[in-house]
Amino acid sequence: MVKLTETPDYKPIFGTNGIRGIPNKDLTVEFAQEIGKAIGTYYGKVSVAMGRDTRDTGNMIFNAVASGLMSSGSGIIDLGILPTPALQYYCKSKGIFGVVITASHNPPRFNGIKCIANDGTELRREDEEKIERIYYEKAFATVPWEDVGTLRGDPTSLELYLDGILSHVNVGKIREKQFRVLVDSGNGASYFTTPALLRKLGCSVVSLNTYPDGKFTSRTSEPRPENLKDLISLMKGGNFNLGVAHDGDADRAVFIDEKGNFIDGDKTLCLVVRSVIKPGTKVVTPISSSDAIDEICHDGKADLIRTRVGAPLVSRTMIDNRAMIGGEENGGIIYGEHQYCRDGAMTVALILNLMAVGGKRISEMISSLPQFFIHKLSVERKRDWKSLEPHILSYAETKSNDRSDGLKIYLSDGWVLMRPSGTEPIIRVYGQSRDEKRARELALEYEALILGLQEGPSAE
Ligand code: MG
């Protein structure tokens, strides 16, 4: 997590996915207002789209940031509660900058501030640095009273977003199938958008946790199998074609098959990639997704580009390489024909399109993919990551390693990736193998190693 304490020394404020913190602790109203002033100074006297997820602290942070922006002459278009990709699509469509108040899948005590460029993607790091410098130097452009920005709404933003998604799929074919879909929004920002999209696609929709609850009391926001027990149990015997779950700001979507099996986000990514690639297509994914995507790209004669972990980086690499498809193993899929950011609702439409056009059940499509498994764990980070790396390397009987982002070690029957999270004080551990049991064993083995090193004096 980024420490927001003011300091005369330059210190990054934006993390890998915007600013995150605990409201009234490190993410204070005073800070939010000043960062709003800095963002407004950087954006200039322009219209800025703003939105938020369902968190209870969203209004407080929203109003502070909006006040800062308006004091520097920005006019706010308040889009209210909506998924982050819906706000990004609005920014792309109108060619305007944006700010979204969200902490994505983080626990409800967190909130965050994320800046969107006028092409709809997350702001580049160098532009975030310019905002940070304005903030530290207090070089705010405070305008005279007659130029202070105003605030208005735009009720067309939802239709704009849904129409954009529908333009990329075969609506008639999907409607013919009359799919039964169970949706779990986890009380997040997709609570009205995904059910609305599914109804437009002629689906029979049953909703779970599709009401706003800023404390996420129904389930934890991260769409992992252990947090989706209600959805999974309702899918078993519910006679549904597909189950869908989103994270808090709905840039991610994960799926449950018609039998009630959780589908790993890595497999969804592979499925979508396989369906869209042609020889020469460029595909972008971080080092955390499985080797299945290498096989799929190899078979389809597509070019695969691996990046460090982080959705904004995948988006930017896609733009720089004119790649039309990319994404992460966590259910974040970026479909460049639509927009260059993760989009949970777009992913839902793409999967239904595949089911409708191909005429196969989701479980059949998944079982036809190269079989690789990823087991993910999180360990609390108590020590500096860099001090642990040499000890892990000396422990591992590794053939080769990749230190571009954390530490990825290649073993005879799989790989292990260990990296400190950019948004939380944890170390993520990924074990990957063709064998599900082995993937789990690898993750557990290195989790235990990291725990031991953090307890022992050898890590110092
Ligand atoms: Mg998210």
XYZ file of C-alpha atoms and ligand atoms in Angstrom:
461
model
C 0.000 0.000 0.000
C 1.198 3.490 -0.751
C 1.914 5.642 2.270
C 0.218 8.963 1.835
C 2.048 10.867 4.529
C 3.254 14.209 3.294
C 6.994 14.380 2.990
C 9.452 16.934 1.606
C 11.182 14.100 -0.223
C 9.648 12.866 -3.413
C 7.740 9.665 -2.859
C 5.354 7.984 -5.310
C 1.689 8.421 -4.394
C 0.132 6.326 -7.145
C 0.645 2.556 -6.922
C 0.208 -0.054 -9.661
C -3.531 0.614 -9.756
C -3.986 4.191 -8.603
C -3.972 5.478 -5.026
C -5.240 3.164 -2.274
C -5.672 3.792 1.412
C -7.998 3.741 4.410
C -10.324 6.772 4.489
C -9.815 9.088 7.473
C -6.556 7.299 8.204
C -4.077 7.620 5.375
C -6.650 8.592 2.727
C -7.959 11.754 4.370
C -10.405 14.346 3.059
C -7.604 16.931 3.137
C -5.330 14.702 1.073
C -8.127 13.804 -1.368
C -8.933 17.473 -1.910
C -5.305 18.402 -2.546
C -4.739 15.484 -4.903
C -7.963 16.629 -6.631
C -6.393 20.084 -7.018
C -3.215 18.504 -8.419
C -5.186 16.336 -10.861
C -7.258 19.371 -11.939
C -4.101 21.444 -12.416
C -2.619 18.712 -14.596
C -5.826 18.085 -16.599
C -6.385 21.824 -17.209
C -9.742 23.621 -17.353
C -11.605 20.723 -18.959
C -14.578 18.442 -18.330
C -13.742 15.471 -16.121
C -15.948 12.369 -15.790
C -16.132 11.046 -12.232
C -17.660 7.909 -10.776
C -17.312 5.529 -7.865
C -17.992 2.022 -6.658
C -20.465 1.179 -3.865
C -18.177 1.710 -0.849
C -19.698 3.740 2.000
C -16.707 6.086 1.993
C -17.102 6.747 -1.734
C -19.205 9.887 -1.370
C -16.785 11.481 1.063
C -13.723 10.862 -1.112
C -15.627 11.702 -4.301
C -16.732 15.078 -2.971
C -13.266 15.969 -1.700
C -11.573 15.092 -4.999
C -14.350 16.826 -6.999
C -13.974 20.003 -4.899
C -10.255 20.058 -5.583
C -10.839 19.573 -9.306
C -13.503 22.303 -9.489
C -11.259 24.770 -7.634
C -8.767 24.421 -10.462
C -11.433 25.022 -13.097
C -12.438 21.441 -14.040
C -16.124 20.820 -14.741
C -17.322 17.545 -13.254
C -19.626 15.103 -15.014
C -20.870 13.009 -12.113
C -21.728 9.513 -13.365
C -22.498 8.235 -9.844
C -21.987 4.564 -9.003
C -20.820 2.580 -12.019
C -18.226 -0.030 -12.983
C -14.743 1.374 -13.617
C -14.790 0.126 -17.261
C -18.104 1.963 -17.828
C -16.440 5.211 -16.774
C -13.420 4.366 -18.933
C -15.689 3.747 -21.919
C -17.363 7.128 -21.316
C -13.938 8.841 -21.249
C -12.892 7.076 -24.452
C -16.171 7.894 -26.233
C -16.166 11.570 -25.246
C -12.372 12.051 -25.394
C -12.256 13.400 -21.833
C -10.258 12.667 -18.701
C -11.732 10.843 -15.710
C -11.306 10.023 -12.033
C -12.836 6.974 -10.378
C -13.122 6.460 -6.628
C -12.607 2.743 -6.040
C -10.433 0.176 -4.303
C -11.473 -2.579 -6.738
C -11.488 -5.943 -4.903
C -9.821 -4.702 -1.680
C -11.655 -5.094 1.661
C -14.352 -2.470 2.424
C -12.170 -0.429 4.783
C -10.082 0.670 1.768
C -10.873 3.143 -0.945
C -8.870 4.623 -3.784
C -8.448 7.235 -6.483
C -7.675 6.242 -10.058
C -7.040 8.625 -12.956
C -8.245 7.864 -16.463
C -6.657 9.362 -19.583
C -8.770 10.846 -22.383
C -8.415 7.643 -24.427
C -10.119 5.647 -21.631
C -6.999 3.866 -20.359
C -5.353 4.323 -16.989
C -3.045 7.333 -16.906
C 0.564 6.552 -17.823
C 3.056 6.448 -14.956
C 4.919 9.524 -16.229
C 1.662 11.517 -16.145
C 0.927 10.315 -12.608
C 4.390 11.587 -11.678
C 3.497 15.024 -13.021
C 0.439 15.044 -10.730
C 2.593 13.942 -7.801
C 5.047 16.779 -8.435
C 2.228 19.354 -8.547
C 0.962 17.880 -5.259
C 4.330 18.041 -3.477
C 5.165 21.513 -4.793
C 1.613 22.714 -4.009
C 1.672 24.287 -7.470
C -2.116 24.261 -7.740
C -3.872 26.294 -10.422
C -6.560 27.938 -8.285
C -8.933 29.815 -10.582
C -10.954 33.021 -9.866
C -14.495 32.456 -8.594
C -16.124 32.997 -11.977
C -14.059 30.150 -13.494
C -14.698 27.570 -10.737
C -15.962 24.321 -12.259
C -19.555 23.147 -11.978
C -21.002 19.655 -11.552
C -23.657 17.962 -13.675
C -24.807 14.421 -14.368
C -25.254 12.459 -17.594
C -28.013 9.832 -17.560
C -26.874 8.434 -20.943
C -23.661 6.828 -19.642
C -25.181 3.380 -18.953
C -26.819 3.065 -22.386
C -23.628 4.249 -24.045
C -21.626 1.556 -22.255
C -24.047 -1.307 -22.852
C -24.556 -0.385 -26.537
C -20.779 -0.381 -26.950
C -20.529 -3.919 -25.570
C -23.476 -5.203 -27.621
C -21.898 -3.907 -30.838
C -19.127 -6.532 -30.535
C -21.259 -9.675 -30.168
C -23.928 -11.516 -32.141
C -26.931 -10.317 -30.148
C -29.486 -12.221 -32.267
C -27.694 -15.526 -31.846
C -27.303 -15.067 -28.084
C -30.970 -14.041 -27.696
C -32.083 -17.188 -29.569
C -30.429 -19.360 -26.913
C -32.343 -17.832 -23.980
C -29.514 -18.632 -21.595
C -30.211 -18.892 -17.877
C -27.533 -16.901 -16.054
C -26.897 -16.479 -12.333
C -25.090 -13.216 -11.465
C -23.235 -12.437 -8.224
C -22.168 -8.782 -8.152
C -20.839 -9.034 -4.601
C -22.737 -5.793 -3.794
C -20.309 -3.923 -6.037
C -20.694 -1.479 -8.911
C -22.011 -4.069 -11.391
C -25.214 -4.564 -9.388
C -27.348 -2.965 -12.094
C -25.129 -3.051 -15.211
C -24.540 -6.793 -15.664
C -28.195 -7.774 -15.049
C -29.209 -5.016 -17.527
C -26.729 -6.302 -20.117
C -27.945 -9.889 -19.705
C -31.565 -8.853 -20.146
C -30.627 -7.081 -23.389
C -29.050 -10.382 -24.478
C -32.340 -12.192 -23.884
C -31.069 -14.105 -20.875
C -33.175 -15.239 -17.979
C -31.340 -13.574 -15.078
C -31.269 -14.637 -11.454
C -29.428 -12.186 -9.227
C -27.365 -12.705 -6.100
C -25.927 -9.818 -4.057
C -27.064 -7.388 -6.746
C -27.785 -4.457 -4.465
C -25.277 -1.857 -3.282
C -23.732 -2.579 0.100
C -20.639 -0.517 0.817
C -19.415 -2.884 3.520
C -19.577 -5.971 1.254
C -21.379 -7.894 3.986
C -22.595 -10.689 1.647
C -19.179 -11.817 0.496
C -15.562 -10.717 0.174
C -15.110 -8.644 -2.976
C -12.286 -10.668 -4.521
C -13.994 -13.196 -6.859
C -12.106 -16.296 -5.744
C -13.752 -19.716 -5.250
C -13.583 -19.555 -1.439
C -15.573 -16.279 -1.563
C -18.196 -17.567 -4.008
C -19.636 -20.488 -2.049
C -23.260 -19.274 -2.358
C -22.959 -18.791 -6.098
C -21.305 -22.190 -6.572
C -23.880 -24.031 -4.469
C -26.785 -22.345 -6.283
C -25.225 -23.251 -9.644
C -25.194 -26.939 -8.661
C -28.696 -28.111 -9.411
C -29.954 -24.663 -10.420
C -30.206 -25.565 -14.101
C -28.237 -22.509 -15.189
C -26.068 -22.261 -18.296
C -23.552 -19.925 -16.682
C -22.674 -18.311 -13.357
C -20.911 -14.924 -13.252
C -19.161 -13.071 -10.432
C -17.495 -9.665 -10.455
C -15.104 -7.847 -8.149
C -16.058 -4.517 -6.509
C -15.545 -2.270 -9.539
C -16.441 -4.959 -12.102
C -13.410 -4.756 -14.318
C -13.068 -8.477 -13.737
C -15.456 -11.368 -14.354
C -15.079 -14.994 -13.296
C -17.380 -17.820 -14.287
C -18.947 -20.965 -12.873
C -19.854 -23.726 -15.329
C -23.310 -25.297 -15.643
C -22.275 -28.067 -13.221
C -21.135 -25.663 -10.502
C -17.384 -25.825 -11.138
C -15.349 -22.661 -10.653
C -13.500 -21.719 -13.849
C -10.069 -20.289 -13.261
C -9.617 -16.827 -14.819
C -6.589 -18.170 -16.664
C -8.823 -20.592 -18.548
C -11.347 -17.874 -19.448
C -8.494 -15.800 -20.844
C -7.275 -18.771 -22.905
C -10.784 -19.401 -24.228
C -11.258 -15.819 -25.390
C -7.738 -15.594 -26.825
C -8.199 -18.846 -28.775
C -11.458 -17.571 -30.251
C -10.093 -14.278 -31.570
C -6.520 -14.949 -32.726
C -5.413 -15.331 -36.326
C -1.848 -15.847 -37.620
C 0.169 -12.776 -36.692
C -2.257 -11.540 -33.983
C -0.459 -10.010 -31.022
C -1.524 -11.176 -27.552
C -0.389 -9.514 -24.307
C -0.417 -11.103 -20.856
C 1.708 -10.798 -17.691
C 4.186 -13.393 -16.486
C 1.554 -14.616 -13.996
C -0.716 -16.365 -16.521
C -0.172 -20.040 -17.326
C 1.819 -21.696 -20.097
C -1.495 -22.715 -21.715
C -1.588 -19.353 -23.434
C 1.855 -20.045 -24.958
C 0.493 -23.271 -26.448
C -2.648 -21.572 -27.744
C -0.660 -18.753 -29.340
C 1.812 -21.242 -30.800
C -0.983 -23.347 -32.310
C -2.735 -20.260 -33.683
C 0.549 -18.733 -34.957
C -0.096 -15.647 -32.815
C 2.679 -13.613 -31.154
C 2.621 -13.593 -27.364
C 4.107 -10.668 -25.431
C 4.670 -11.132 -21.670
C 4.735 -8.137 -19.305
C 5.186 -7.440 -15.621
C 2.028 -7.903 -13.545
C -0.510 -5.029 -13.608
C -3.511 -4.408 -15.835
C -2.555 -0.811 -16.809
C 0.782 -2.127 -18.070
C -0.942 -4.825 -20.138
C -3.254 -2.162 -21.641
C -0.386 0.157 -22.541
C 1.657 -2.697 -24.043
C -1.378 -3.646 -26.122
C -1.719 -0.089 -27.436
C 2.003 0.203 -28.168
C 1.975 -3.120 -30.065
C -1.477 -2.741 -31.639
C -2.591 -5.944 -29.923
C -6.333 -6.607 -29.947
C -6.500 -9.085 -27.090
C -4.832 -9.385 -23.710
C -5.512 -9.962 -20.072
C -4.607 -11.515 -16.772
C -5.121 -14.839 -15.034
C -7.465 -13.261 -12.447
C -10.486 -12.761 -14.725
C -9.360 -9.458 -16.205
C -9.747 -9.560 -19.972
C -8.907 -6.658 -22.270
C -10.673 -6.728 -25.623
C -9.019 -4.027 -27.717
C -11.860 -3.814 -30.251
C -14.004 -2.456 -27.406
C -11.516 -0.579 -25.234
C -8.013 -0.959 -23.860
C -8.883 -1.808 -20.288
C -10.212 -4.779 -18.328
C -13.964 -4.971 -18.682
C -16.033 -7.526 -16.730
C -19.308 -6.965 -18.610
C -17.567 -7.157 -22.003
C -16.062 -10.471 -20.873
C -19.534 -11.797 -19.966
C -20.821 -10.864 -23.442
C -17.811 -12.492 -25.142
C -18.296 -15.764 -23.251
C -22.043 -15.887 -24.030
C -21.195 -15.142 -27.665
C -18.804 -18.113 -27.747
C -21.439 -20.377 -26.183
C -24.125 -19.207 -28.626
C -22.063 -19.250 -31.824
C -20.194 -22.480 -31.028
C -23.253 -24.220 -29.618
C -21.222 -25.817 -26.825
C -21.597 -25.766 -23.068
C -19.030 -23.709 -21.163
C -17.626 -26.856 -19.475
C -17.030 -28.499 -22.875
C -15.146 -25.478 -24.167
C -12.992 -25.316 -21.028
C -12.086 -29.014 -21.152
C -10.820 -28.611 -24.731
C -8.081 -26.172 -23.595
C -4.471 -27.192 -22.829
C -4.570 -28.339 -19.215
C -2.483 -26.173 -16.907
C -3.319 -25.267 -13.347
C -2.385 -22.262 -11.225
C -2.694 -22.333 -7.456
C -2.546 -18.885 -5.827
C -1.799 -18.019 -2.218
C -1.059 -14.820 -0.320
C 1.457 -14.429 2.499
C 1.582 -11.412 4.768
C 4.662 -9.354 3.922
C 6.628 -8.679 7.117
C 10.095 -8.161 5.660
C 11.571 -6.320 2.722
C 11.006 -8.511 -0.323
C 14.495 -7.927 -1.719
C 16.046 -9.433 1.438
C 14.119 -12.670 0.856
C 14.973 -13.202 -2.818
C 18.544 -14.554 -2.440
C 17.403 -17.087 0.169
C 14.619 -18.339 -2.081
C 17.015 -18.641 -5.012
C 19.525 -20.626 -2.989
C 16.734 -22.949 -1.797
C 15.244 -23.609 -5.228
C 16.748 -26.205 -7.497
C 15.896 -24.027 -10.433
C 16.922 -24.356 -14.037
C 16.309 -20.698 -14.725
C 14.545 -17.706 -13.288
C 12.942 -14.418 -14.304
C 13.364 -11.402 -12.017
C 11.467 -8.898 -14.158
C 8.674 -8.745 -11.552
C 9.237 -10.443 -8.211
C 10.842 -13.824 -8.720
C 9.670 -16.521 -11.118
C 11.528 -19.811 -10.887
C 11.226 -22.511 -13.515
C 11.243 -26.102 -12.265
C 11.155 -29.421 -14.126
C 7.397 -29.788 -13.682
C 6.143 -26.215 -13.524
C 6.994 -22.791 -12.162
C 6.530 -20.657 -9.065
C 6.041 -16.892 -9.148
C 6.450 -14.868 -5.961
C 5.893 -11.130 -5.990
C 4.992 -8.410 -3.509
C 1.530 -6.972 -4.253
C 1.410 -3.392 -5.519
C -1.797 -2.634 -3.602
C -1.621 -4.633 -0.340
C 1.119 -5.622 2.180
C 1.203 -9.216 0.959
C 3.366 -11.464 -1.169
C 1.461 -13.365 -3.833
C 2.612 -16.909 -4.524
C 1.569 -18.673 -7.741
C 2.312 -22.362 -8.405
C 1.769 -23.568 -11.981
C 1.882 -27.106 -13.355
C 0.104 -29.422 -15.789
C -0.951 -31.349 -12.675
C -3.468 -29.655 -10.362
C -2.112 -31.314 -7.213
C 1.452 -30.361 -8.092
C 0.472 -26.710 -8.696
C -0.972 -26.629 -5.179
C 2.069 -28.352 -3.693
C 4.407 -25.842 -5.319
C 2.437 -22.862 -3.985
C 2.298 -24.377 -0.482
C 6.001 -25.257 -0.481
C 7.071 -21.720 -1.317
C 4.468 -20.167 0.979
C 6.011 -22.177 3.842
C 9.502 -21.131 2.746
C 8.583 -17.418 2.762
C 6.836 -17.741 6.128
C 9.938 -19.420 7.575
C 12.340 -16.862 6.124
C 10.265 -13.989 7.525
C 10.281 -15.530 10.999
C 13.951 -16.442 11.002
C 17.003 -14.192 11.389
C 18.379 -15.322 8.004
C 16.086 -12.912 6.171
C 17.808 -9.862 7.623
Mg -11.231 -4.436 -10.091
